[in-house]
Amino acid sequence: ESNPAENLLLAFSTGNLLDTLEITGTLIDLMTKAPIGSAIIGLYPIDDTLDIFTGPPYYFTQTNKNGNYVFKNIKDGDYRLYAFEDGNKNLVCQSEREAYAFQPEPITLDTAYIADTLNLQFLNIDTLKLTRTGVSGRYFNVYANKYLMHAKLLAENDSVVTFKYNDDHKSLKVYNTFSIKDSLKIFAELQDSLGVIAQDTFYLKFIESSRKADEYQVTFEEAVGSLKNKRINGKITFSKPLQSITLDSIVIKKDSITQYLIAQSFSYKLDSLEHILEYSIDIPQEVLDTLSKKPDTKNMAKGKGSKGAGGKATYNLYFPKGSFMSIENDSSQASNKQLKFIAPEMVGLINGSITTSYDSFTIQLLDSKMVVVKEHKNEKTYSFDEVQPGEYLIRVLIDENGNGKWDMPDIRNNIPAEKVVLYKDETGASKTVIRANWEVTIDLSF
């Protein structure tokens, strides 16, 4: 007594006989293929004006921990099938914060029905729009109602409008880089994750402000050198747009005396909106020669070995103060970080052949946190080299319509996401273990 009933089923007749039809199916995450438990599965009659965003379902059930669900005692007819995570327990999906899934084609129910697997994905369907603009201290902010994938700001007088995404990626911060007498008309073009473009205009205006400028932060991520490819690769992130880069004094240091200028081989790619600079440097031949020498094991045993991995010398990548100047004339601080070098025997290799009828696709290597580590596109073979030891998964994004990119679902037009395939071996395992100096061959077919 007084114990809550589990999996309680109440059936009501819609006529002289009890309805007996059933629907079974499974709900998984679109990108990870993990089962989704405790989600609402809803059925709406085909002629119902409601959907998961506007009203509760006519029939609903819930997935178990394995992502499975079952409807029992359903009346025959035509239905639309949806799933959503109902965080606020109101039986209506709020797409700005609750993930959802749908079956594109209606279900005609006249016998027991096994539904296609539903793929859950978070995607805000609100119509993209510019909501407001305004001055904040010495900056001007432009706000949208949802996450922005791309933005363009064009001035009526053809001046270059310098801006960045704010942390929420729903707003833009515009910098005062040219004089405006009163205000200047700006044409805005915004794009969301569905590829929908919203166009609008606003008037840009700056005012005198005693507020301090935002702090200039430059983050130097660890630079890694490949002895196989003879290159050093790294990434630098900036909190403000860049105005200038000075390469002349960037050096690789072995000690206070031995230095190698690398300006001539320093190449980079700059994402001007995200303010991320990815760079690549040739490893000087003298450095390669030193790192390629076998350790002096006799001296190392006596405690006389040099520092660094494998008893080799250590090297630092030095960026002097002022290497990067912001749009507000801030100067970057000096950075002197030790370089990490990877020898072929320290890492692994994953490669294989690809058998497919598709012309456009992306092979992704994911780490244990489902973060994309490497990618390969549109070839009949693939190779992921210099893979750090650990557990990995291989995911394939298939560009079914051949438009050059993988397309997400569009529930408003009943268009499903393009195919996502997670590799599994003959035992059903999706994880692949890589050890140092291992080569693993995985042939893919999709």
PDB file of C-alpha atoms in Angstrom, residues 11 35 65 122 124 152 165 169 175 246 254 265 341 360 369 373 403-404 414 435 444:
ATOM      1  CA  ALA A  11      -6.386   1.578 -21.392  1.00  0.00           C
ATOM      2  CA  PRO A  35      20.355   5.155 -26.058  1.00  0.00           C
ATOM      3  CA  LYS A  65      17.232   3.216 -19.858  1.00  0.00           C
ATOM      4  CA  PHE A 122      19.221  19.547 -30.006  1.00  0.00           C
ATOM      5  CA  ASN A 124      16.472  25.440 -31.923  1.00  0.00           C
ATOM      6  CA  LYS A 152      28.191  39.728 -41.815  1.00  0.00           C
ATOM      7  CA  TYR A 165      31.091  36.847 -31.352  1.00  0.00           C
ATOM      8  CA  HIS A 169      27.418  33.155 -29.764  1.00  0.00           C
ATOM      9  CA  TYR A 175      34.568  47.837 -32.017  1.00  0.00           C
ATOM     10  CA  THR A 246      55.039  40.543 -35.960  1.00  0.00           C
ATOM     11  CA  LYS A 254      67.476  25.515 -26.903  1.00  0.00           C
ATOM     12  CA  SER A 265      58.727  29.022 -42.311  1.00  0.00           C
ATOM     13  CA  PHE A 341      57.981  16.483 -29.875  1.00  0.00           C
ATOM     14  CA  SER A 360      30.740  13.062 -50.439  1.00  0.00           C
ATOM     15  CA  LYS A 369      34.870  12.267 -24.857  1.00  0.00           C
ATOM     16  CA  VAL A 373      40.463  14.648 -33.157  1.00  0.00           C
ATOM     17  CA  ASN A 403      25.778  19.753 -51.466  1.00  0.00           C
ATOM     18  CA  GLY A 404      29.249  19.594 -49.944  1.00  0.00           C
ATOM     19  CA  ASN A 414       9.909  16.889 -42.241  1.00  0.00           C
ATOM     20  CA  ARG A 435      48.760   1.883 -28.209  1.00  0.00           C
ATOM     21  CA  LEU A 444      34.809   0.929 -43.661  1.00  0.00           C
TER      22      LEU A 444
END
